[in-house]
XYZ file of N, CA and C in Angstrom:
198
model
N 6.630 0.020 2.251
C 7.656 -0.349 1.294
C 7.024 -0.554 -0.082
N 7.797 -0.265 -1.090
C 7.304 -0.419 -2.455
C 7.463 -1.866 -2.920
N 6.559 -2.314 -3.798
C 6.688 -3.657 -4.350
C 7.871 -3.756 -5.314
N 8.515 -4.917 -5.335
C 9.667 -5.170 -6.196
C 9.362 -6.389 -7.054
N 9.601 -6.279 -8.369
C 9.352 -7.387 -9.288
C 10.683 -8.044 -9.636
N 10.743 -9.378 -9.488
C 11.967 -10.113 -9.813
C 11.628 -11.271 -10.742
N 12.639 -11.736 -11.470
C 12.488 -12.875 -12.382
C 13.187 -14.077 -11.763
N 12.483 -15.228 -11.719
C 13.084 -16.421 -11.131
C 12.466 -17.668 -11.766
N 13.299 -18.520 -12.369
C 12.835 -19.785 -12.976
C 11.630 -19.596 -13.900
N 11.764 -18.692 -14.853
C 10.704 -18.414 -15.842
C 9.405 -17.911 -15.232
N 9.461 -17.347 -14.047
C 8.273 -16.732 -13.450
C 8.647 -15.327 -12.989
N 7.626 -14.517 -12.823
C 7.796 -13.162 -12.299
C 7.220 -13.133 -10.903
N 8.001 -12.639 -9.954
C 7.576 -12.612 -8.559
C 7.513 -11.180 -8.054
N 6.544 -10.925 -7.195
C 6.390 -9.598 -6.604
C 6.613 -9.729 -5.102
N 7.530 -8.914 -4.578
C 7.859 -8.896 -3.152
C 7.558 -7.514 -2.584
N 7.120 -7.492 -1.334
C 7.037 -6.245 -0.572
C 7.865 -6.493 0.673
N 9.013 -5.833 0.727
C 9.952 -6.123 1.805
C 10.442 -7.547 1.652
N 10.285 -8.347 2.691
C 10.723 -9.740 2.659
C 9.564 -10.686 2.349
N 8.396 -10.132 2.024
C 7.187 -10.938 1.842
C 6.881 -11.129 0.349
N 6.755 -12.368 -0.091
C 6.364 -12.686 -1.463
C 4.850 -12.560 -1.569
N 4.378 -11.669 -2.451
C 2.933 -11.442 -2.561
C 2.311 -12.149 -3.750
N 3.112 -12.559 -4.741
C 2.522 -13.258 -5.877
C 3.557 -13.723 -6.880
N 3.166 -14.735 -7.687
C 4.029 -15.306 -8.726
C 3.200 -15.412 -10.003
N 3.727 -14.881 -11.124
C 3.014 -14.917 -12.394
C 3.921 -15.358 -13.520
N 3.289 -15.818 -14.610
C 4.025 -16.266 -15.793
C 4.422 -15.082 -16.671
N 3.659 -13.973 -16.598
C 3.958 -12.836 -17.469
C 4.373 -11.619 -16.658
N 5.255 -10.841 -17.248
C 5.725 -9.622 -16.594
C 4.592 -8.604 -16.480
N 3.725 -8.553 -17.482
C 2.626 -7.581 -17.463
C 1.708 -7.806 -16.268
N 1.386 -9.064 -15.979
C 0.503 -9.369 -14.850
C 1.183 -9.031 -13.521
N 2.468 -9.310 -13.427
C 3.211 -8.971 -12.212
C 3.243 -7.458 -12.012
N 3.407 -6.702 -13.105
C 3.418 -5.243 -13.001
C 2.057 -4.711 -12.567
N 0.982 -5.333 -13.078
C -0.365 -4.927 -12.683
C -0.583 -5.175 -11.190
N -0.129 -6.323 -10.709
C -0.248 -6.642 -9.284
C 0.547 -5.642 -8.438
N 1.768 -5.326 -8.878
C 2.597 -4.363 -8.144
C 1.928 -2.990 -8.113
N 1.305 -2.592 -9.219
C 0.601 -1.305 -9.261
C -0.587 -1.312 -8.298
N -1.303 -2.449 -8.225
C -2.427 -2.552 -7.285
C -1.945 -2.435 -5.840
N -0.826 -3.061 -5.539
C -0.261 -2.972 -4.187
C 0.090 -1.519 -3.863
N 0.711 -0.834 -4.814
C 1.100 0.568 -4.601
C -0.139 1.439 -4.387
N -1.205 1.190 -5.162
C -2.452 1.945 -5.011
C -3.050 1.719 -3.620
N -3.070 0.468 -3.178
C -3.609 0.161 -1.842
C -2.790 0.859 -0.762
N -1.469 0.903 -0.945
C -0.594 1.546 0.028
C -0.901 3.045 0.130
N -1.097 3.689 -1.025
C -1.409 5.119 -1.053
C -2.772 5.376 -0.407
N -3.767 4.542 -0.720
C -5.100 4.709 -0.142
C -5.067 4.536 1.371
N -4.316 3.543 1.838
C -4.223 3.294 3.274
C -3.607 4.490 3.997
N -2.572 5.089 3.390
C -1.936 6.258 3.989
C -2.912 7.435 4.031
N -3.685 7.629 2.940
C -4.654 8.727 2.897
C -5.730 8.545 3.968
N -6.217 7.318 4.137
C -7.236 7.039 5.152
C -6.680 7.311 6.544
N -5.439 6.917 6.788
C -4.800 7.151 8.090
C -4.689 8.646 8.366
N -4.271 9.413 7.349
C -4.136 10.862 7.532
C -5.487 11.514 7.799
N -6.535 11.061 7.101
C -7.875 11.599 7.348
C -8.348 11.280 8.757
N -8.096 10.067 9.216
C -8.502 9.680 10.565
C -7.769 10.516 11.612
N -6.491 10.782 11.378
C -5.728 11.610 12.318
C -6.253 13.039 12.337
N -6.601 13.575 11.166
C -7.146 14.934 11.097
C -8.498 15.005 11.807
N -9.331 13.988 11.618
C -10.635 13.962 12.282
C -10.466 13.893 13.798
N -9.507 13.102 14.247
C -9.247 12.999 15.687
C -8.753 14.333 16.250
N -7.905 15.022 15.514
C -7.404 16.325 15.960
C -8.550 17.337 16.039
N -9.444 17.323 15.055
C -10.596 18.231 15.087
C -11.504 17.917 16.272
N -11.723 16.639 16.537
C -12.558 16.246 17.666
C -11.969 16.754 18.979
N -10.648 16.611 19.115
C -9.985 17.085 20.340
C -10.089 18.602 20.473
N -9.943 19.319 19.351
C -10.063 20.784 19.395
C -11.458 21.200 19.832
N -12.481 20.510 19.327
C -13.863 20.844 19.686
C -14.160 20.529 21.138
N -13.535 19.484 21.703
C -13.741 19.150 23.101
C -13.165 20.221 24.016
N -12.046 20.806 23.635
C -11.378 21.799 24.481
C -12.074 23.155 24.486
N -12.809 23.459 23.438
C -13.415 24.787 23.291
C -14.536 24.977 24.326
N -14.385 25.952 25.198
C -15.471 26.220 26.176
C -16.654 26.899 25.506
N -17.839 26.541 25.953
C -19.036 27.157 25.348
C -19.744 28.051 26.321
């Protein structure tokens, strides 16, 4: 899920789904935090895809008769 920035009682809050990840006084800092969360999410997905590809290659090599 993508991070969402909301304003509440003169603070900026960042949520991911139903989870509050941080509270800041400035909108700029909240946006930076949300961007960091999005970057981590993209990196995690890329790592997962690489691990799946490596596992598929390993399985293909195991099946190949020599």
